[in-house]
CSV table of C-alpha atoms in Angstrom, one decimal:
chain,number,residue,atom,x,y,z
K,17,MET,CA,103.1,93.6,66.4
K,18,THR,CA,104.4,96.7,64.1
K,19,GLN,CA,107.2,96.7,62.4
K,20,PRO,CA,109.7,99.1,63.2
K,21,GLU,CA,109.8,102.1,60.5
K,22,ALA,CA,112.9,102.4,58.6
K,23,THR,CA,114.7,105.9,59.9
K,24,PRO,CA,115.1,108.1,57.0
K,25,VAL,CA,118.7,109.8,56.5
K,26,SER,CA,118.6,113.2,57.5
K,27,PRO,CA,119.9,116.2,55.7
K,28,GLU,CA,122.6,116.9,58.2
K,29,GLY,CA,123.6,113.0,57.3
K,30,ILE,CA,123.8,113.5,53.8
K,31,HIS,CA,125.7,117.1,54.4
K,32,GLN,CA,128.4,115.2,56.6
K,33,LEU,CA,128.8,112.5,54.0
K,34,LYS,CA,129.8,115.4,50.8
K,35,LEU,CA,132.0,117.2,53.5
K,36,TYR,CA,133.4,113.9,54.1
K,37,TYR,CA,134.2,112.7,50.3
K,38,GLU,CA,135.4,116.5,49.5
K,39,ARG,CA,137.8,116.1,52.5
K,40,ASN,CA,139.1,112.8,51.5
K,41,GLU,CA,138.6,112.9,47.8
K,42,PRO,CA,142.0,111.4,46.7
K,43,LYS,CA,141.6,108.8,49.0
K,44,ILE,CA,138.3,107.9,47.8
K,45,ALA,CA,139.5,107.9,44.2
K,46,ILE,CA,142.1,105.5,45.0
K,47,LEU,CA,139.3,103.3,46.8
K,48,PHE,CA,137.2,103.8,43.3
K,49,PHE,CA,140.3,102.6,41.7
K,50,ILE,CA,140.8,99.4,43.7
K,51,GLY,CA,137.1,98.6,43.6
K,52,GLY,CA,137.5,98.9,39.7
K,53,PHE,CA,140.3,96.2,40.2
K,54,VAL,CA,138.2,93.8,42.4
K,55,PHE,CA,134.7,94.4,40.5
K,56,ASP,CA,136.4,93.0,37.0
K,57,MET,CA,138.2,90.3,39.1
K,58,ILE,CA,134.6,88.7,39.6
K,59,MET,CA,133.3,89.9,36.3
K,60,VAL,CA,135.8,88.8,33.4
K,61,ASP,CA,134.9,86.8,31.0
K,62,ARG,CA,136.4,85.4,28.0
K,63,VAL,CA,138.5,87.8,25.9
K,64,ASP,CA,136.4,86.9,22.8
K,65,SER,CA,133.4,87.4,24.7
K,66,TRP,CA,130.5,89.6,23.2
K,67,PHE,CA,129.6,90.9,26.3
K,68,THR,CA,133.6,91.5,27.2
K,69,ILE,CA,134.1,93.4,24.2
K,70,GLY,CA,130.9,95.7,24.6
K,71,GLN,CA,131.6,96.2,28.3
K,72,GLN,CA,135.1,97.2,27.3
K,73,ILE,CA,133.9,99.7,24.6
K,74,ALA,CA,131.3,101.3,27.1
K,75,TYR,CA,133.9,102.1,29.8
K,76,ILE,CA,136.4,103.5,27.2
K,77,ALA,CA,133.5,105.7,25.8
K,78,LEU,CA,132.2,106.8,29.2
K,79,VAL,CA,135.9,108.0,30.4
K,80,MET,CA,136.7,109.7,26.9
K,81,THR,CA,133.5,111.5,27.3
K,82,ILE,CA,134.1,112.6,30.7
K,83,MET,CA,137.8,113.8,30.4
K,84,THR,CA,137.1,115.3,27.0
K,85,ARG,CA,134.2,117.3,28.8
K,86,MET,CA,136.5,118.1,31.7
K,87,LEU,CA,139.2,119.3,29.0
K,88,LEU,CA,136.6,121.4,27.2
K,89,GLU,CA,134.9,123.0,30.5
K,90,GLY,CA,138.5,123.7,31.9
K,91,ALA,CA,138.3,126.9,30.0
K,92,GLY,CA,135.4,128.2,30.9
K,93,PRO,CA,133.6,129.4,33.9
K,94,SER,CA,132.8,127.6,37.1
K,95,HIS,CA,129.5,126.1,37.3
K,96,ASP,CA,126.9,127.0,39.7
K,97,PRO,CA,125.4,123.9,41.7
K,98,ALA,CA,122.3,126.1,42.5
K,99,GLY,CA,121.8,125.9,38.9
K,100,MET,CA,121.6,122.6,38.1
K,101,SER,CA,119.7,119.7,38.5
K,102,ALA,CA,120.4,117.2,40.8
K,103,VAL,CA,121.6,114.8,38.3
K,104,ARG,CA,124.1,117.1,37.0
K,105,ARG,CA,125.3,118.4,40.4
K,106,TRP,CA,125.9,114.3,41.3
K,107,TYR,CA,127.5,114.1,37.8
K,108,TYR,CA,129.9,117.2,38.6
K,109,ARG,CA,130.7,116.3,42.1
K,110,TYR,CA,131.5,112.3,41.5
K,111,ARG,CA,133.0,112.6,37.8
K,112,THR,CA,136.6,112.2,38.7
K,113,ALA,CA,135.8,109.1,40.6
K,114,ILE,CA,133.6,107.9,38.2
K,115,ALA,CA,136.6,108.1,35.7
K,116,ASN,CA,139.2,106.2,38.2
K,117,PHE,CA,136.8,103.6,38.6
K,118,PHE,CA,136.0,102.6,34.9
K,119,LEU,CA,139.8,103.3,34.3
K,120,GLY,CA,140.9,100.5,37.1
K,121,THR,CA,138.4,98.5,35.7
K,122,LEU,CA,139.8,98.5,32.3
K,123,LEU,CA,143.3,98.6,33.5
K,124,ASN,CA,142.6,95.2,35.6
K,125,LEU,CA,141.1,93.7,32.8
K,126,TYR,CA,143.8,94.0,30.5
K,127,THR,CA,146.1,92.9,33.3
K,128,ILE,CA,144.4,89.9,33.9
K,129,PHE,CA,144.6,89.1,29.8
K,130,PHE,CA,148.1,90.2,29.2
K,131,PHE,CA,148.7,87.9,32.8
K,132,LYS,CA,147.1,84.8,31.3
K,133,SER,CA,148.7,85.3,28.0
K,134,SER,CA,152.6,85.1,29.3
K,135,SER,CA,154.0,83.0,32.0
K,136,LEU,CA,156.2,85.8,33.3
K,137,LEU,CA,155.6,88.5,36.1
K,138,VAL,CA,155.8,91.4,33.4
K,139,SER,CA,152.1,91.6,33.9
K,140,PHE,CA,152.4,92.1,37.5
K,141,ALA,CA,154.5,94.9,36.9
K,142,PHE,CA,152.8,96.2,34.7
K,143,LEU,CA,149.7,96.6,37.1
K,144,PHE,CA,151.7,97.6,40.2
K,145,VAL,CA,153.3,100.3,37.9
K,146,LEU,CA,150.3,101.8,36.8
K,147,ALA,CA,148.1,101.5,40.3
K,148,PHE,CA,151.4,103.2,41.8
K,149,LEU,CA,151.4,106.3,38.7
K,150,LEU,CA,147.3,106.9,39.7
K,151,LEU,CA,148.0,107.1,43.3
K,152,VAL,CA,150.8,109.7,43.0
K,153,ASN,CA,148.6,111.9,40.7
K,154,GLU,CA,146.1,112.1,43.5
K,155,PHE,CA,148.8,113.7,45.6
K,156,ASN,CA,148.3,117.8,45.6
K,157,ARG,CA,151.7,118.2,44.8
K,158,PHE,CA,151.4,116.2,41.8
K,159,LYS,CA,148.3,117.6,40.3
K,160,TRP,CA,149.6,119.3,37.9
K,161,LEU,CA,149.8,116.1,35.9
K,162,GLY,CA,146.3,116.7,35.6
K,163,LEU,CA,144.3,115.4,32.9
K,164,SER,CA,147.4,114.6,30.6
K,165,PHE,CA,148.5,111.9,32.9
K,166,LYS,CA,144.6,110.3,32.6
K,167,PHE,CA,144.7,111.0,28.9
K,168,ALA,CA,147.8,108.7,29.0
K,169,LEU,CA,146.1,106.3,31.2
K,170,LEU,CA,143.0,106.1,28.6
K,171,SER,CA,145.6,105.5,25.9
K,172,LEU,CA,147.2,102.7,27.5
K,173,CYS,CA,143.4,101.2,27.7
K,174,ILE,CA,142.4,102.2,23.9
K,175,LEU,CA,146.1,100.7,22.9
K,176,SER,CA,145.6,97.4,24.8
K,177,PHE,CA,141.6,96.9,24.0
K,178,SER,CA,142.8,97.2,20.2
K,179,ALA,CA,145.8,94.7,20.8
K,180,SER,CA,143.6,92.3,22.2
K,181,VAL,CA,140.8,92.4,20.1
K,182,VAL,CA,142.0,93.2,16.7
K,183,PRO,CA,144.0,89.5,16.7
K,184,ILE,CA,140.0,87.8,17.5
K,185,PHE,CA,138.9,89.4,13.9
K,186,ALA,CA,141.7,88.7,12.3
K,187,GLY,CA,142.2,85.3,13.3
K,188,SER,CA,145.7,85.3,13.7
K,189,ILE,CA,148.7,87.3,15.4
K,190,GLY,CA,152.1,88.7,14.1
K,191,LEU,CA,153.7,91.9,13.3
K,192,GLY,CA,151.5,92.7,10.4
K,193,VAL,CA,148.2,92.3,12.9
K,194,PHE,CA,149.9,94.0,15.6
K,195,LEU,CA,150.6,97.0,13.7
K,196,LEU,CA,146.8,97.4,12.3
K,197,SER,CA,145.6,96.9,15.9
K,198,MET,CA,147.6,100.0,16.8
K,199,LEU,CA,146.3,101.9,13.5
K,200,VAL,CA,143.0,101.2,15.0
K,201,GLY,CA,143.9,102.1,18.6
K,202,CYS,CA,145.0,105.7,17.1
K,203,LEU,CA,141.8,106.3,15.8
K,204,PRO,CA,139.5,107.5,18.9
K,205,LEU,CA,141.5,110.0,20.6
K,206,ILE,CA,142.7,111.5,16.9
K,207,PHE,CA,139.3,111.7,16.3
K,208,VAL,CA,138.9,113.5,19.5
K,209,GLY,CA,141.5,115.8,18.6
K,210,TRP,CA,140.2,116.7,15.1
K,211,TRP,CA,136.9,117.3,16.6
K,212,ILE,CA,138.3,119.9,19.1
K,213,ARG,CA,140.4,121.4,16.2
K,214,LYS,CA,136.9,121.6,14.2
K,215,GLY,CA,134.5,122.9,16.5
K,216,ALA,CA,136.9,124.8,19.4
K,217,PRO,CA,140.2,125.6,17.5
K,218,ASP,CA,141.3,128.0,20.4
K,219,LEU,CA,141.6,124.8,22.7
K,220,PHE,CA,143.3,122.7,20.1
K,221,PRO,CA,146.9,123.7,21.6
K,222,GLN,CA,145.6,122.5,25.1
K,223,ALA,CA,144.4,119.4,23.6
K,224,ARG,CA,147.3,118.8,21.8
K,225,ARG,CA,149.4,118.8,24.8
K,226,GLN,CA,147.1,117.0,27.1
K,227,ILE,CA,145.5,114.4,24.9
K,228,LEU,CA,147.7,113.7,21.7
K,229,VAL,CA,151.3,114.2,23.5
K,230,PRO,CA,150.9,111.7,26.0
K,231,PHE,CA,148.8,109.1,23.6
K,232,GLY,CA,152.1,109.3,21.3
K,233,ALA,CA,154.3,108.6,24.2
K,234,VAL,CA,152.2,105.7,25.1
K,235,LEU,CA,152.1,104.3,21.7
K,236,LEU,CA,156.0,104.5,21.3
K,237,VAL,CA,156.3,102.6,24.5
K,238,PHE,CA,153.8,100.0,23.0
K,239,LEU,CA,155.7,99.8,19.4
K,240,ALA,CA,159.0,99.7,21.8
K,241,SER,CA,157.7,97.0,24.1
K,242,TYR,CA,156.4,94.8,21.2
K,243,LEU,CA,159.7,95.1,19.3
K,244,PHE,CA,161.6,94.1,23.2
K,245,LYS,CA,158.7,91.1,23.2
K,246,VAL,CA,157.4,92.8,26.6
K,247,ILE,CA,153.9,92.5,25.5
K,248,PRO,CA,152.1,89.3,25.7
K,249,PRO,CA,150.8,87.4,22.7
K,250,VAL,CA,146.9,88.2,23.6
K,251,PRO,CA,144.5,86.9,23.3
K,252,LEU,CA,146.5,83.5,23.2
K,253,SER,CA,147.0,81.7,26.4
K,254,ILE,CA,147.7,78.6,28.4
K,255,PRO,CA,145.7,77.4,31.4
K,256,PHE,CA,147.0,74.0,31.2
K,257,ILE,CA,150.5,72.4,30.8
K,258,GLY,CA,151.9,69.5,32.3
K,259,VAL,CA,154.5,66.2,31.7
K,260,TYR,CA,153.7,62.9,31.3
K,261,HIS,CA,154.4,59.4,30.4
K,262,SER,CA,152.0,58.7,27.6
K,263,VAL,CA,149.2,60.6,26.2
K,264,GLU,CA,146.5,58.7,24.4
K,265,ARG,CA,143.8,60.3,22.3
K,266,THR,CA,140.4,58.7,22.8
K,267,GLU,CA,137.1,59.9,21.1
K,268,GLU,CA,136.1,62.5,23.8
K,269,ALA,CA,139.2,63.1,25.5
K,270,TYR,CA,142.9,62.6,26.6
K,271,ARG,CA,144.4,59.8,29.0
K,272,LEU,CA,147.6,61.1,30.8
K,273,SER,CA,149.3,58.7,32.4
K,274,HIS,CA,152.0,60.0,35.0
K,275,GLU,CA,153.3,58.6,38.5
K,276,ARG,CA,153.1,62.0,40.4
K,277,PRO,CA,152.3,61.1,44.3
K,278,LEU,CA,149.6,63.2,45.6
K,279,TRP,CA,151.5,65.3,47.8
K,280,ARG,CA,152.9,67.0,44.9
K,281,PHE,CA,149.7,68.5,44.3
K,282,TRP,CA,150.9,71.8,42.8
K,283,HIS,CA,152.7,69.8,40.0
K,284,ASN,CA,151.1,69.1,36.6
K,285,GLY,CA,152.0,65.4,35.9
K,286,ASP,CA,155.6,64.0,36.1
K,287,GLN,CA,157.9,67.4,37.2
K,288,GLU,CA,160.2,64.9,38.9
K,289,PHE,CA,160.2,62.4,35.7
K,290,LEU,CA,161.8,59.2,36.3
K,291,ALA,CA,162.3,57.5,33.0
K,292,ARG,CA,163.4,53.8,32.2
K,293,PRO,CA,165.0,52.9,28.6
K,294,GLY,CA,162.3,53.1,25.9
K,295,ASP,CA,160.2,56.0,27.9
K,296,LYS,CA,159.1,58.9,26.0
K,297,VAL,CA,158.5,62.2,27.9
K,298,TYR,CA,155.0,63.7,26.7
K,299,VAL,CA,154.4,67.5,27.3
K,300,PHE,CA,150.3,68.1,27.0
K,301,PHE,CA,148.8,71.3,26.9
K,302,ARG,CA,145.5,73.1,26.8
K,303,ILE,CA,145.9,76.5,24.7
K,304,PHE,CA,142.6,79.2,24.9
K,305,SER,CA,142.4,80.7,21.4
K,306,PRO,CA,139.3,82.8,20.1
K,307,THR,CA,136.9,81.1,17.9
K,308,ARG,CA,137.6,81.1,14.3
K,309,PHE,CA,141.3,81.6,14.9
K,310,SER,CA,143.6,79.6,13.2
K,311,ASP,CA,147.6,80.0,13.6
K,312,GLN,CA,150.4,77.9,14.7
K,313,VAL,CA,152.7,77.7,17.8
K,314,LEU,CA,156.3,76.1,18.4
K,315,MET,CA,156.9,73.6,21.3
K,316,ARG,CA,160.5,74.5,22.0
K,317,TRP,CA,162.5,71.8,24.5
K,318,TYR,CA,165.3,73.0,26.1
K,319,TRP,CA,168.3,71.0,28.3
K,320,LYS,CA,170.0,73.0,31.1
K,321,ASP,CA,174.0,72.5,30.4
K,322,ALA,CA,176.2,73.2,33.4
K,323,ALA,CA,178.3,75.7,31.1
K,324,ARG,CA,175.9,77.1,28.7
K,325,GLY,CA,172.7,77.4,30.3
K,326,TRP,CA,169.7,76.5,28.9
K,327,ALA,CA,170.3,75.1,25.2
K,328,LEU,CA,167.6,74.7,23.0
K,329,GLN,CA,167.3,71.0,21.9
K,330,ASP,CA,164.2,70.5,19.7
K,331,SER,CA,161.2,72.7,18.2
K,332,ILE,CA,158.1,71.3,17.3
K,333,PRO,CA,155.8,73.3,15.1
K,334,ILE,CA,151.6,72.8,16.1
K,335,LYS,CA,148.7,73.9,14.3
K,336,ILE,CA,146.0,75.2,16.6
K,337,VAL,CA,142.4,76.1,15.9
K,338,GLY,CA,140.2,78.1,18.4
K,339,GLY,CA,136.7,78.3,19.7
K,340,ARG,CA,136.9,74.9,22.3
K,341,GLU,CA,135.5,76.2,25.5
K,342,HIS,CA,138.5,74.8,27.5
K,343,GLY,CA,140.9,75.3,24.9
K,344,PHE,CA,142.7,73.6,22.0
K,345,ARG,CA,144.2,70.6,23.2
K,346,GLY,CA,147.9,69.3,21.9
K,347,TYR,CA,151.0,67.7,22.7
K,348,GLY,CA,154.5,66.8,21.9
K,349,PHE,CA,156.9,64.0,22.9
K,350,LYS,CA,160.7,63.5,23.1
K,351,SER,CA,162.4,60.2,22.5
K,352,ASN,CA,166.0,61.0,22.9
K,353,TYR,CA,167.0,62.7,26.1
K,354,GLN,CA,169.4,63.0,28.9
K,355,ALA,CA,169.1,63.5,32.6
K,356,GLY,CA,168.8,66.9,34.1
K,357,ALA,CA,166.7,69.9,34.5
K,358,TRP,CA,164.2,70.5,31.4
K,359,LYS,CA,161.7,73.1,30.4
K,360,VAL,CA,159.4,73.1,27.4
K,361,GLN,CA,157.9,76.5,26.3
K,362,ILE,CA,155.3,76.9,24.2
K,363,GLU,CA,155.7,80.2,22.0
K,364,THR,CA,154.3,81.7,19.0
K,365,THR,CA,156.5,81.7,15.8
K,366,ASP,CA,157.8,85.3,16.7
K,367,ALA,CA,159.4,83.7,19.7
K,368,ARG,CA,156.8,85.5,22.3
K,369,GLU,CA,156.0,83.2,25.1
K,370,ILE,CA,153.0,81.9,25.9
K,371,GLY,CA,153.7,79.3,28.8
K,372,ARG,CA,156.4,77.0,30.0
K,373,VAL,CA,157.0,73.8,32.2
K,374,TYR,CA,159.9,72.7,34.1
K,375,PHE,CA,160.7,69.2,34.9
K,376,ASP,CA,163.8,67.3,36.4
K,377,LEU,CA,164.6,64.1,34.3
K,378,GLN,CA,166.3,60.9,36.1
K,379,ILE,CA,167.0,57.6,34.1
K,380,GLY,CA,167.1,54.6,36.1
K,381,PRO,CA,166.5,50.7,35.3
K,382,GLU,CA,163.4,48.8,35.0
K,383,TRP,CA,161.3,48.6,37.7
K,384,PRO,CA,157.5,47.9,38.5
K,385,ARG,CA,155.5,50.7,38.6
K,386,GLU,CA,151.5,51.8,38.3
K,387,PHE,CA,150.7,54.6,36.5
K,388,GLU,CA,147.7,57.0,37.4
K,389,ILE,CA,145.5,58.4,34.7
K,390,ASP,CA,144.5,62.0,34.3
K,391,ILE,CA,141.4,62.9,31.9
K,392,GLU,CA,141.7,66.3,30.0
């Protein structure tokens, strides 16, 4: 038996695909944006991975090159496809979609990093607002935004990259490191503006309007966000935090004792804590920090007062050292407490929250009990 021959794609079919793309370019651009989101959800690695850092540099360089060429060529004559090679025709036809794909990938990557570095929903709002703005930009009535808006998105990617990578090399976080990261983040687009001014001075006013002004606006937003503690403390993150009756350290692991019933599978340890006289309340956490990273975090204990709300009860400094694959393991405990609602927050020394856990504490008399053991 002979194998059936593959049916070649006819030139007519290719032509129909091109027509479909031209008629639906805004929708396809949005699909590329979503595709970048899904792609990076699968491919994302540790924030300090050399592959991840190199991937970001390559994506940023590619998008910056495409958009800079679009700005420079916008003032010149339109390109005649008949005189181009197949590769150049493909580039000019799909370069907007390519830029959107990699912008989507980068924005998704930073949303993941920001979300991991905060227990708040700020990062989700960050992603949704950017996706909405990119969608709006694809409608014809908003085309006047053009390259200015895309350079604003690129500026956001560059500053996010710098804010997440510079602390890795500095080995710590804080105001000085953040300002240094913003300074480093300024260099690429300022260099592009200088290069255009030197090589094509007639286009510099346009470059200033479409590149430098959007970048300046995004930089101001970043600085204000840091001031109001909206930007999470990247690259730190807490993949695990829980409440326990005891924490025992062995040579290889920590033994965590709890009474949590099986049906409360979404809790970490005893978030419904039943204490008896003499008990201590332990909070155990794993915090991810890059290799060679050394800094200090604070474990803050809050009790909910009926009149005043959350009242700080204790603040415990904990020294962290980075590099462990599953995160630095630490814990704190409290022996003086009262019944009610509690929360424990892990924060940086400048009060930027990394993670939190809530628990309800009830005090009762002595009774027989059996603990389950988790190994971390």
